[in-house]
Short mmCIF file of C-alpha atoms in Angstrom, two decimals:
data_model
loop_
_atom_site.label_atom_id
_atom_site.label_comp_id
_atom_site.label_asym_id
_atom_site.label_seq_id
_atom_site.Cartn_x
_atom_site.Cartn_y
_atom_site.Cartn_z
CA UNK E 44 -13.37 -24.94 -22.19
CA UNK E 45 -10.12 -22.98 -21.88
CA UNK E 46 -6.90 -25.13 -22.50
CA UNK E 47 -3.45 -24.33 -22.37
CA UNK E 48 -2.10 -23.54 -26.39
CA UNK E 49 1.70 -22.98 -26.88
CA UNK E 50 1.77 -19.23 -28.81
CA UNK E 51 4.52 -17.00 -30.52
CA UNK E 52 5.81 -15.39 -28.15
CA UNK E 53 5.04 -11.50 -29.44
CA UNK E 54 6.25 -7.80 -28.18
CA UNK E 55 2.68 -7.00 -26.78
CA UNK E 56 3.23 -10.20 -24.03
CA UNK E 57 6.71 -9.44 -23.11
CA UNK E 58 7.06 -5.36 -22.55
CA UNK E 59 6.20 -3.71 -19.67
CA UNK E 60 3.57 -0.65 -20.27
CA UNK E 61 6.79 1.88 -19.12
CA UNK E 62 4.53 5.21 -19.38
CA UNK E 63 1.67 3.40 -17.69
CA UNK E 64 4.02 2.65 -15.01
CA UNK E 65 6.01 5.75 -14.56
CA UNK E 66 2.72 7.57 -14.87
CA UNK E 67 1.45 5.64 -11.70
CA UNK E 68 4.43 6.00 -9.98
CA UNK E 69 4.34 9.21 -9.59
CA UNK E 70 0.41 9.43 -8.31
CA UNK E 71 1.45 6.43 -6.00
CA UNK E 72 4.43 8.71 -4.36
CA UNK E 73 1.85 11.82 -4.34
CA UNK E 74 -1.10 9.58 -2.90
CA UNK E 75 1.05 7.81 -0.10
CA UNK E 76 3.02 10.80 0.80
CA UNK E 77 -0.15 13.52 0.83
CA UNK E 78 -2.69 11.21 2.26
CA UNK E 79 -0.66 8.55 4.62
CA UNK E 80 2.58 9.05 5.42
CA UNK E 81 2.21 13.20 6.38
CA UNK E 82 -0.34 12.16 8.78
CA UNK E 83 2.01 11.11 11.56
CA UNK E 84 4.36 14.45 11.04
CA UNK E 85 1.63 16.51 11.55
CA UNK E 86 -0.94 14.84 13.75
CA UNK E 87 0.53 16.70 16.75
CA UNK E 88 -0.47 19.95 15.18
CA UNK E 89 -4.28 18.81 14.57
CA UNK E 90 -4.03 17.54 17.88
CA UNK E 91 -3.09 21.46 19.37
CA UNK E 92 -5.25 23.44 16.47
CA UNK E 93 -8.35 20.85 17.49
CA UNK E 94 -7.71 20.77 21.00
CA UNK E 95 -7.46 16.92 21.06
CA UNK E 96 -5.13 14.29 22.56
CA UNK E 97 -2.51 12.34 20.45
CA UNK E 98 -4.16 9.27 21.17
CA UNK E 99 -7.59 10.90 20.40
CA UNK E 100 -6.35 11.98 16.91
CA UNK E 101 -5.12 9.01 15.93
CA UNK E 102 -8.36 7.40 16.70
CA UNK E 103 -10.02 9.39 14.07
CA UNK E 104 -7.57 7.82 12.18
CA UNK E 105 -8.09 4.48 12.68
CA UNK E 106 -11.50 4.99 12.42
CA UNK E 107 -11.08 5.93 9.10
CA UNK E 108 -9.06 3.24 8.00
CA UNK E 109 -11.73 1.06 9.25
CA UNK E 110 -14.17 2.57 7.05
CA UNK E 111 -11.65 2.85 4.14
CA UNK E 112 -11.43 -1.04 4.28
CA UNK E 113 -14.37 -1.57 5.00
CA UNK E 114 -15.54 0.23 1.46
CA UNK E 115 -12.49 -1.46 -0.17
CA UNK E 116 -14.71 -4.12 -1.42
CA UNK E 117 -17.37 -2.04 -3.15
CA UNK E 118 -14.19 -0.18 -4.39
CA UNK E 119 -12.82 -3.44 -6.27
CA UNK E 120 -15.76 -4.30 -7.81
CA UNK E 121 -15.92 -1.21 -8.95
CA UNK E 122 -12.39 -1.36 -10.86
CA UNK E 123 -13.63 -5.16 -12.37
CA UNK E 124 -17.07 -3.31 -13.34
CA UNK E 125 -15.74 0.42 -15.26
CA UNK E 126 -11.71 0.48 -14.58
CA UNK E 127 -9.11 0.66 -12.46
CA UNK E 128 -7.62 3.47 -14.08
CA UNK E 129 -11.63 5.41 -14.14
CA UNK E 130 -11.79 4.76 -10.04
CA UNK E 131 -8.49 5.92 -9.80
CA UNK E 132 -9.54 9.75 -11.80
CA UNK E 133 -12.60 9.41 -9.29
CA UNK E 134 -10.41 8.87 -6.53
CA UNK E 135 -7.83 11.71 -7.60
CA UNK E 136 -10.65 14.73 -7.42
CA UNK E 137 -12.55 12.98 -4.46
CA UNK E 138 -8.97 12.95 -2.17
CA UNK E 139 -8.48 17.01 -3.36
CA UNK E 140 -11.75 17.79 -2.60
CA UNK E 141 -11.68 16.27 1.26
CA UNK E 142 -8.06 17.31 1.79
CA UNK E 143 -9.79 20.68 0.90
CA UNK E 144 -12.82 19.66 3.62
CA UNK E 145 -9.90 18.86 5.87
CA UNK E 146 -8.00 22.00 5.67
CA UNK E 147 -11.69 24.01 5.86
CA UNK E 148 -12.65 22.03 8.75
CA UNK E 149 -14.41 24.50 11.51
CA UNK E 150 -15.15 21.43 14.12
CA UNK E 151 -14.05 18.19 15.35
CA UNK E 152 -17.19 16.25 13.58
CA UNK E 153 -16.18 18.14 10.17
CA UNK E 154 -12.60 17.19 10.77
CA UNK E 155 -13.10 13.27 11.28
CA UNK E 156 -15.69 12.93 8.44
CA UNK E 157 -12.72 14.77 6.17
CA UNK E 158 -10.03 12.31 7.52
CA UNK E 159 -13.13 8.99 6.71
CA UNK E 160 -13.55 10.15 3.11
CA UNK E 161 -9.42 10.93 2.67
CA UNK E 162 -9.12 7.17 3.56
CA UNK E 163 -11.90 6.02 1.13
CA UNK E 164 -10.28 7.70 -1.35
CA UNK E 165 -6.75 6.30 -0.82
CA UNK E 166 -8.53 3.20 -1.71
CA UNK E 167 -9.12 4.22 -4.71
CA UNK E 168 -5.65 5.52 -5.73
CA UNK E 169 -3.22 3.90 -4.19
CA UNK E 170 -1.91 -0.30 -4.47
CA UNK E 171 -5.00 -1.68 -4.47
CA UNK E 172 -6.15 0.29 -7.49
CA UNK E 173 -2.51 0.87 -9.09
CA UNK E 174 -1.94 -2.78 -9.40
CA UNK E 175 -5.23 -3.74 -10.77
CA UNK E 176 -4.58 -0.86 -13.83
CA UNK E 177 -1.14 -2.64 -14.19
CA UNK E 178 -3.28 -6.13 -14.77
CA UNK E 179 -6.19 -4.48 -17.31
CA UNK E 180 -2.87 -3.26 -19.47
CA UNK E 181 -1.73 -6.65 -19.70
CA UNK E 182 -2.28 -9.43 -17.48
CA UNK E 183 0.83 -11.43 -18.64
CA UNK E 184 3.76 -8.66 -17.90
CA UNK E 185 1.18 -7.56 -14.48
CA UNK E 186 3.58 -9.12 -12.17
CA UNK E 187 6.69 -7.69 -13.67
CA UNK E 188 5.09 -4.13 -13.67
CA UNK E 189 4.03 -4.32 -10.24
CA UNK E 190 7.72 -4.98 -9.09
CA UNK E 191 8.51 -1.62 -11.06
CA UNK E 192 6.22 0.35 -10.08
CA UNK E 193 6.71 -0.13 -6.04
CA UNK E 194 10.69 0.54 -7.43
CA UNK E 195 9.15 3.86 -7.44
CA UNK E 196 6.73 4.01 -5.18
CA UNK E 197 8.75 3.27 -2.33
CA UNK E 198 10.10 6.85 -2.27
CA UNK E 199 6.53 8.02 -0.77
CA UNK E 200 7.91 8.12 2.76
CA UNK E 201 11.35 9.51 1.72
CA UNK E 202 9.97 12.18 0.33
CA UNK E 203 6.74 13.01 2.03
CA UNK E 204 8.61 12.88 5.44
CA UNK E 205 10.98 15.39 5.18
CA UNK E 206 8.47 17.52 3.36
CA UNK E 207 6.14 17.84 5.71
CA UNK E 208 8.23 18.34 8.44
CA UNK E 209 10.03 20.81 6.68
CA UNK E 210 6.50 22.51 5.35
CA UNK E 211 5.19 22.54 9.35
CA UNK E 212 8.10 24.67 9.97
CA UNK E 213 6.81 27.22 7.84
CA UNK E 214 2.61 26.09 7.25
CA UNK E 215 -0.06 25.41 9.27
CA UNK E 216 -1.38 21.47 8.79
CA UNK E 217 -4.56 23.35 7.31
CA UNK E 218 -1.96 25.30 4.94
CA UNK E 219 0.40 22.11 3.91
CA UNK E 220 -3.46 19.84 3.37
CA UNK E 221 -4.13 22.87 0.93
CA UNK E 222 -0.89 22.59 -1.10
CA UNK E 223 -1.82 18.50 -0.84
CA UNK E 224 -5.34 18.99 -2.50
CA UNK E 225 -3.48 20.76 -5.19
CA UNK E 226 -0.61 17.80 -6.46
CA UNK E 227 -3.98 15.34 -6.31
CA UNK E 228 -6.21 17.51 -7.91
CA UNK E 229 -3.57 18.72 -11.08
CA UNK E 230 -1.22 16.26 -11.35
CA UNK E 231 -2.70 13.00 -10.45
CA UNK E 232 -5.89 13.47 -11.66
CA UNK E 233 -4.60 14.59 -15.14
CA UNK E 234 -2.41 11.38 -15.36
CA UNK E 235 -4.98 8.61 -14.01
CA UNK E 236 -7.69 10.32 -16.45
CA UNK E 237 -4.68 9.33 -19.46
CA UNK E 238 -3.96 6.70 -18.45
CA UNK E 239 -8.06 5.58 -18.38
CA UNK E 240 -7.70 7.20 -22.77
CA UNK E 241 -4.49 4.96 -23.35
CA UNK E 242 -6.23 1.96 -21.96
CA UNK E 243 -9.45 2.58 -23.93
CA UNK E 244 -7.71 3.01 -27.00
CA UNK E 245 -5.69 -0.49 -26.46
CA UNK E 246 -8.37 -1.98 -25.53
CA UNK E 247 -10.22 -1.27 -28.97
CA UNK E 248 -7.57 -1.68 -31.13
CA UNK E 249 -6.72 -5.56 -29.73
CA UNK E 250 -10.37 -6.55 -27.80
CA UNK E 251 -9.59 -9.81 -29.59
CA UNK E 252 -6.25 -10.18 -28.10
CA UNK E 253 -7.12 -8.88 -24.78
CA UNK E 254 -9.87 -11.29 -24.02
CA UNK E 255 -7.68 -14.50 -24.51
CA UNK E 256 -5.17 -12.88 -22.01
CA UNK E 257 -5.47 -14.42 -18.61
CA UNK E 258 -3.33 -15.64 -15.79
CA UNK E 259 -4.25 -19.26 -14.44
CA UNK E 260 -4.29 -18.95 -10.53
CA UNK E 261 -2.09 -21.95 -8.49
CA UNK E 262 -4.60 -22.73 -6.13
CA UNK E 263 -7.14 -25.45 -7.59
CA UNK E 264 -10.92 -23.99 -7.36
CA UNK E 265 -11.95 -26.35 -4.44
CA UNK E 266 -9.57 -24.88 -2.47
CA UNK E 267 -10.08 -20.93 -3.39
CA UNK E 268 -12.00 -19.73 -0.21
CA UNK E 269 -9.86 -21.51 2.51
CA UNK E 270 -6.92 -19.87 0.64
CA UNK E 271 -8.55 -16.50 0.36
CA UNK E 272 -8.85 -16.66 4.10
CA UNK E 273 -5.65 -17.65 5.13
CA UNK E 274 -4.24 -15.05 2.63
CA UNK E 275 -5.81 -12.68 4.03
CA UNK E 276 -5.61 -13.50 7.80
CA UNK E 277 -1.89 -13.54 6.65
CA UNK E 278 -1.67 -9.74 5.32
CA UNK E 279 -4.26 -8.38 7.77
CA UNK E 280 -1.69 -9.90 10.77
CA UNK E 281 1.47 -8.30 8.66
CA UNK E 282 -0.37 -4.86 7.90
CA UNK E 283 -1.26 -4.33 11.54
CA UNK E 284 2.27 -4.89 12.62
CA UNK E 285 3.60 -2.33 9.74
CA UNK E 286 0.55 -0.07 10.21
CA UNK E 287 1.21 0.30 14.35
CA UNK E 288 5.02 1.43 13.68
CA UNK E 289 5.07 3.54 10.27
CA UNK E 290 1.78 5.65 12.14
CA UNK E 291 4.28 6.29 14.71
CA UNK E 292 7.86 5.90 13.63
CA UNK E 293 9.45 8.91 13.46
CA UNK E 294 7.81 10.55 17.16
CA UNK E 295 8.62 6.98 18.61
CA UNK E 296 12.54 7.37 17.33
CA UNK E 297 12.38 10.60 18.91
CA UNK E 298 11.00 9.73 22.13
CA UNK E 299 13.41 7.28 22.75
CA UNK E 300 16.51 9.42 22.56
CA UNK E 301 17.32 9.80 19.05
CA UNK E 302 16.30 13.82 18.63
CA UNK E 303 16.60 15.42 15.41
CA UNK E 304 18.10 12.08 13.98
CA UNK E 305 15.34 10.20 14.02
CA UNK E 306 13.49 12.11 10.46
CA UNK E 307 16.72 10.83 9.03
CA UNK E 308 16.45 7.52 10.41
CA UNK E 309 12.88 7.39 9.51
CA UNK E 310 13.73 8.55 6.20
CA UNK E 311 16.05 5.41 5.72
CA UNK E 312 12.41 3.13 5.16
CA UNK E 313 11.82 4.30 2.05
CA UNK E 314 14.96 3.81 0.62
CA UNK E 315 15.01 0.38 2.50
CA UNK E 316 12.32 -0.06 0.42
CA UNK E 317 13.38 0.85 -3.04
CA UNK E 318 16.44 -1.44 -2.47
CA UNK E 319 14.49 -4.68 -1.51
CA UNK E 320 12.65 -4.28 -4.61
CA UNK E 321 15.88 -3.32 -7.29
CA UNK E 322 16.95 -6.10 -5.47
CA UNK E 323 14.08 -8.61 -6.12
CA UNK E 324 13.66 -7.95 -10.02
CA UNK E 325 17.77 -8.47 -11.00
CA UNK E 326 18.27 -11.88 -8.23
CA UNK E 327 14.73 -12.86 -7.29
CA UNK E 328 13.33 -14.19 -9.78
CA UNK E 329 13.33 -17.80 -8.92
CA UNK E 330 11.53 -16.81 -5.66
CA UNK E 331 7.28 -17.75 -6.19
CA UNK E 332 5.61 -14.75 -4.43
CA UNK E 333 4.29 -17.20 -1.30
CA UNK E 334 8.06 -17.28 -0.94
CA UNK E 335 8.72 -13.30 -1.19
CA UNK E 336 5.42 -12.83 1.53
CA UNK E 337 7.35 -15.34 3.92
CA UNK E 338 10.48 -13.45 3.31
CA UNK E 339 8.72 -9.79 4.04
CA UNK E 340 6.86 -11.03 6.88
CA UNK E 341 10.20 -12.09 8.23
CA UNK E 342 12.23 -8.70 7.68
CA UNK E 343 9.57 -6.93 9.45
CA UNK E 344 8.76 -8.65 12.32
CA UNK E 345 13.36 -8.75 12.52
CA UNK E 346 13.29 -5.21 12.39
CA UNK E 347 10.90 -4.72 15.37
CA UNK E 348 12.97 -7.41 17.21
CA UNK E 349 16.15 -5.50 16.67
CA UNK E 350 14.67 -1.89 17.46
CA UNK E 351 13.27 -3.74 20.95
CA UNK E 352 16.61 -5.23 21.65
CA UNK E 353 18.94 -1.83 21.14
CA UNK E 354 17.03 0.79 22.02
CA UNK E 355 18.28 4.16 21.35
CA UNK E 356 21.72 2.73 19.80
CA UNK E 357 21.94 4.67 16.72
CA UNK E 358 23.34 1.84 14.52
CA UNK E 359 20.65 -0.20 16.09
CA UNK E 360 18.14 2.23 14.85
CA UNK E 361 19.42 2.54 11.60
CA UNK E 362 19.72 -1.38 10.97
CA UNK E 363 15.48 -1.15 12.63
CA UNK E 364 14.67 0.93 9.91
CA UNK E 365 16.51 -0.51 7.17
CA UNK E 366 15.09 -4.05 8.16
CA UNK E 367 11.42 -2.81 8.01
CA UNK E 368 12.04 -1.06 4.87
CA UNK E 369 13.56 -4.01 2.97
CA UNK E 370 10.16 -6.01 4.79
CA UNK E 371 7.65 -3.50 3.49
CA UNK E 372 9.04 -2.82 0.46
CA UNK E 373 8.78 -7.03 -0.51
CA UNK E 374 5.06 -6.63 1.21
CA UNK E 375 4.28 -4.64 -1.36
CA UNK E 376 4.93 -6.53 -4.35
CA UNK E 377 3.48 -9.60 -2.76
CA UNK E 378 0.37 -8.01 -2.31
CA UNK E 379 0.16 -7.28 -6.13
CA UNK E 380 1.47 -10.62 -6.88
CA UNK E 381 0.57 -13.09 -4.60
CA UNK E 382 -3.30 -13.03 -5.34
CA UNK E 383 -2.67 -13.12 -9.57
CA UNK E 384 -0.60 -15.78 -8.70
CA UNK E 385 -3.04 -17.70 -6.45
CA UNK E 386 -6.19 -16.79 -7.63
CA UNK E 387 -5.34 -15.54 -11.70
CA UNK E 388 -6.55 -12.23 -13.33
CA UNK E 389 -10.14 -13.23 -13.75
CA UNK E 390 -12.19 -10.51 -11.00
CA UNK E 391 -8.49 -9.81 -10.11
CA UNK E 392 -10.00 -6.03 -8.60
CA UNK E 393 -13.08 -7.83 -6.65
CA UNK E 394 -9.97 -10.31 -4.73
CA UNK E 395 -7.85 -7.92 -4.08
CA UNK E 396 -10.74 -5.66 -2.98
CA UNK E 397 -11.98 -8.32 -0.29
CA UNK E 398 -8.30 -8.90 0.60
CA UNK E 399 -7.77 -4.84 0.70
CA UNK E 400 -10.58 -4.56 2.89
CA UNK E 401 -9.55 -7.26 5.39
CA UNK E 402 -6.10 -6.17 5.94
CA UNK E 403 -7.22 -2.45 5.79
CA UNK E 404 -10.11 -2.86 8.70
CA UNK E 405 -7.87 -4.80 10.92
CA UNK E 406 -5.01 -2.47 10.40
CA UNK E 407 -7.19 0.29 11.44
CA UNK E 408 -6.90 0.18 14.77
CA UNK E 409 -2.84 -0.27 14.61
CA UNK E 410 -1.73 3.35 14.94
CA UNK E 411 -4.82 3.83 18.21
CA UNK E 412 -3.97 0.34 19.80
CA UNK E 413 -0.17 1.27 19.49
CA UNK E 414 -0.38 4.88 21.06
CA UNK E 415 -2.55 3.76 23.50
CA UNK E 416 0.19 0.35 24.40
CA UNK E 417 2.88 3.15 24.44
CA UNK E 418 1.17 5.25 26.67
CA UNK E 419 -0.14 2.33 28.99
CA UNK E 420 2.26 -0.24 28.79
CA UNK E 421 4.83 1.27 27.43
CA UNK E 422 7.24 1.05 24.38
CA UNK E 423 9.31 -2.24 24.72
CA UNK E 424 6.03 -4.51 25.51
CA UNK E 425 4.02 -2.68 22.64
CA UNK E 426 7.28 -4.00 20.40
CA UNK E 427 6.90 -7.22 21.61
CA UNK E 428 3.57 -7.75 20.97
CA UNK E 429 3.75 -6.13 17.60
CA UNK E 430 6.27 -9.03 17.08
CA UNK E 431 4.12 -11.98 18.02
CA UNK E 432 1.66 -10.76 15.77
CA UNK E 433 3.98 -10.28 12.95
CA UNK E 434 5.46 -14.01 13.79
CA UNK E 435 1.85 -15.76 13.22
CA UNK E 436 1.54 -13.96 9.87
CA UNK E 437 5.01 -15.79 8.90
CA UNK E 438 2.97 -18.91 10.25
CA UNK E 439 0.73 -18.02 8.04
CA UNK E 440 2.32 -16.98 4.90
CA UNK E 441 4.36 -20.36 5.18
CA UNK E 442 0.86 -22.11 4.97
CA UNK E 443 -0.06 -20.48 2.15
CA UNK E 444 3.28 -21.40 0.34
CA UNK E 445 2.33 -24.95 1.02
CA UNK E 446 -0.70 -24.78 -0.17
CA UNK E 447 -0.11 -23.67 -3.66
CA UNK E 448 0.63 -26.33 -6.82
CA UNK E 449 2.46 -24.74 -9.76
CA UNK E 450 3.32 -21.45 -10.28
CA UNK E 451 0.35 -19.78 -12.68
CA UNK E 452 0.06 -19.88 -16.35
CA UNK E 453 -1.01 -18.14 -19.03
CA UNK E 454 -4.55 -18.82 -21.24
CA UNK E 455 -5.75 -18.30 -24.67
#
């Protein structure tokens, strides 16, 4: 029986792993900018080199997120089972090798089976995996590391933007998915696979240690599956509503008016996101993460409301962009933080994994479902709706906040 001891506080609790989690920083802004973000910037180029629709290339693409979520699962059992940090040197050669197939790709078939195995790789090197490394390194500084590394991660979209517009100037989408292959293949792979030797080695050296180290979830065990379902009802609501406008937000800024300003304006998100963070590690720390999912959930679905209320007002734009930024950038850490905090660091990869593969599979169809609204409907209902489904997952989140006793506690 595991009780609660009072223990000397020591170095090894307290410090954050800072080369673990610059390490992953930099594979998380490579991995979100190469196999996410770039997508939207140069979709309309598949589109004319495949002779497809818009709506019909981003189809493929929610198809693959589908089956990315869907594999999410297997994924996080698979970090719990051999590493986080082993799936994540797996994951680094597997999303060259089909950026590769991607580039290559003589036919449409060839071309959406590519764009399926990109997404199952993101799974395995991106958040999902990133945070679960963060928790094998040490469980009781996890939550602290997690809010540093999306500090750095949140640059994906600021940089990955502007380069890939810039690059399509110049390259061929076939031509820029080369160059792509390359930063996964010999950077991240090279710095996941040391990261998998540093936490071998630690994990020798202290075993002892190590296995005492857990994190006590807040939700009582009777009530684990209701709040695994609300949780993730909760974050597969919020990641459609993000999904639907970050597949789509710089075209949609410039299809409302905005021209050339709206890669700047789209460029403001990440940013947006860098600052919510800073800004919840120096004043939120008296905020549970229930609380920071609320206050995400809230900044995002404000954001939409603002960009559906102004239009093509440039300050309005701005303030849209800013506002979902600020929102995604909290989503983030909750995601890392929310489940350790419910349901502790015991089979922390196999929750997040189910949880991954919820929100994933029901954000799939976000970036289709919203082209096609635009196209049918068009823009200012599609907002609206995004909204309502954004406003449930508040409904949601504020459930799960209720639901919770006191804030989780370390074991030995």
């Amino acid at each position: 029986m595991t009780k609660n001891l009072p223990r000397a506080p020591s170095l090894h609790k307290t410090s954050v792993p800072a080369g673990i989690v610059s390490a992953l920083g930099l594979t998380q802004v490579i991995g979100y900018g190469t196999l996410y973000y770039s997508f939207s910037i140069l979709a309309p180029g598949m589109a004319t080199d495949l002779d497809l629709t818009l709506a019909e290339v981003f189809g493929v693409f929610s198809a693959s997120l589908f089956i990315g979520g869907l594999s999410a699962t297997y994924i996080g059992r698979q970090m719990d089972r051999i590493g986080a940090a082993t799936i994540m040197t797996i994951g680094s050669a597997l999303a060259a090798l089909t950026l590769a197939l991607c580039a290559w790709s003589p036919s449409i078939a060839i071309f959406a089976v590519a764009v399926i195995l990109i997404e199952i790789s993101s799974g395995m090197v991106q958040y999902q995996a990133a945070f679960a490394a963060l928790v094998e390194s040490d469980p009781l500084s996890a939550s602290r590391s997690i809010t540093y590394l999306t500090l750095i991660g949140g640059f994906a979209s600021t940089i990955f933007w502007p380069i890939s517009a810039a690059l399509s100037v110049y390259l061929s989408w076939r031509e820029i998915y080369l160059v792509f292959a390359g930063l996964n293949m010999f950077l991240c792979m090279p710095l996941h696979y040391w990261i998998m030797r540093v936490g071998k080695t630690a994990s020798n050296a202290d075993l002892a240690i190590r296995t005492r180290e857990t994190i006590v979830g807040a939700i009582p065990p009777h009530a684990r599956r209701r709040g695994m379902i609300l949780v993730s009802f909760a974050f597969a609501l919020l990641g459609f509503t993000l999904a639907a406008i970050l597949a789509h937000m710089v075209p949609m800024l410039g299809s409302i008016g905005l021209g050339a300003a709206a890669v700047v304006i789209g460029s403001l998100f990440g940013p947006a996101q860098v600052l919510s963070r800073l800004i919840n590690m120096v004043f939120g720390k008296n905020l549970s993460p229930p609380e920071l999912a609320v206050l995400a959930a809230v900044l995002i679905v404000l954001g939409v409301l603002i960009l559906l209320a102004t239009g093509n007002w440039l300050p309005g734009a701005v303030a849209f962009a800013i506002c979902l930024g600020l929102g995604s950038g909290i989503n983030s850490i909750a995601q890392g933080s929310l489940p350790l905090y419910l349901f502790g660091s015991d089979g922390y990869g196999a929750i997040t994994g189910k949880m991954a593969a919820a929100r994933l599979a029901v954000g799939a169809g976000a970036p289709f479902v919203f082209a096609a609204a635009m196209e049918n409907i068009g823009l200012d209902f599609a907002l609206l709706a995004n909204a309502c489904l954004g406003v449930i997952s508040i409904a949601a989140f504020v459930a799960v906040a209720a639901s919770s006793r006191q804030p989780a506690t370390p074991t030995g």
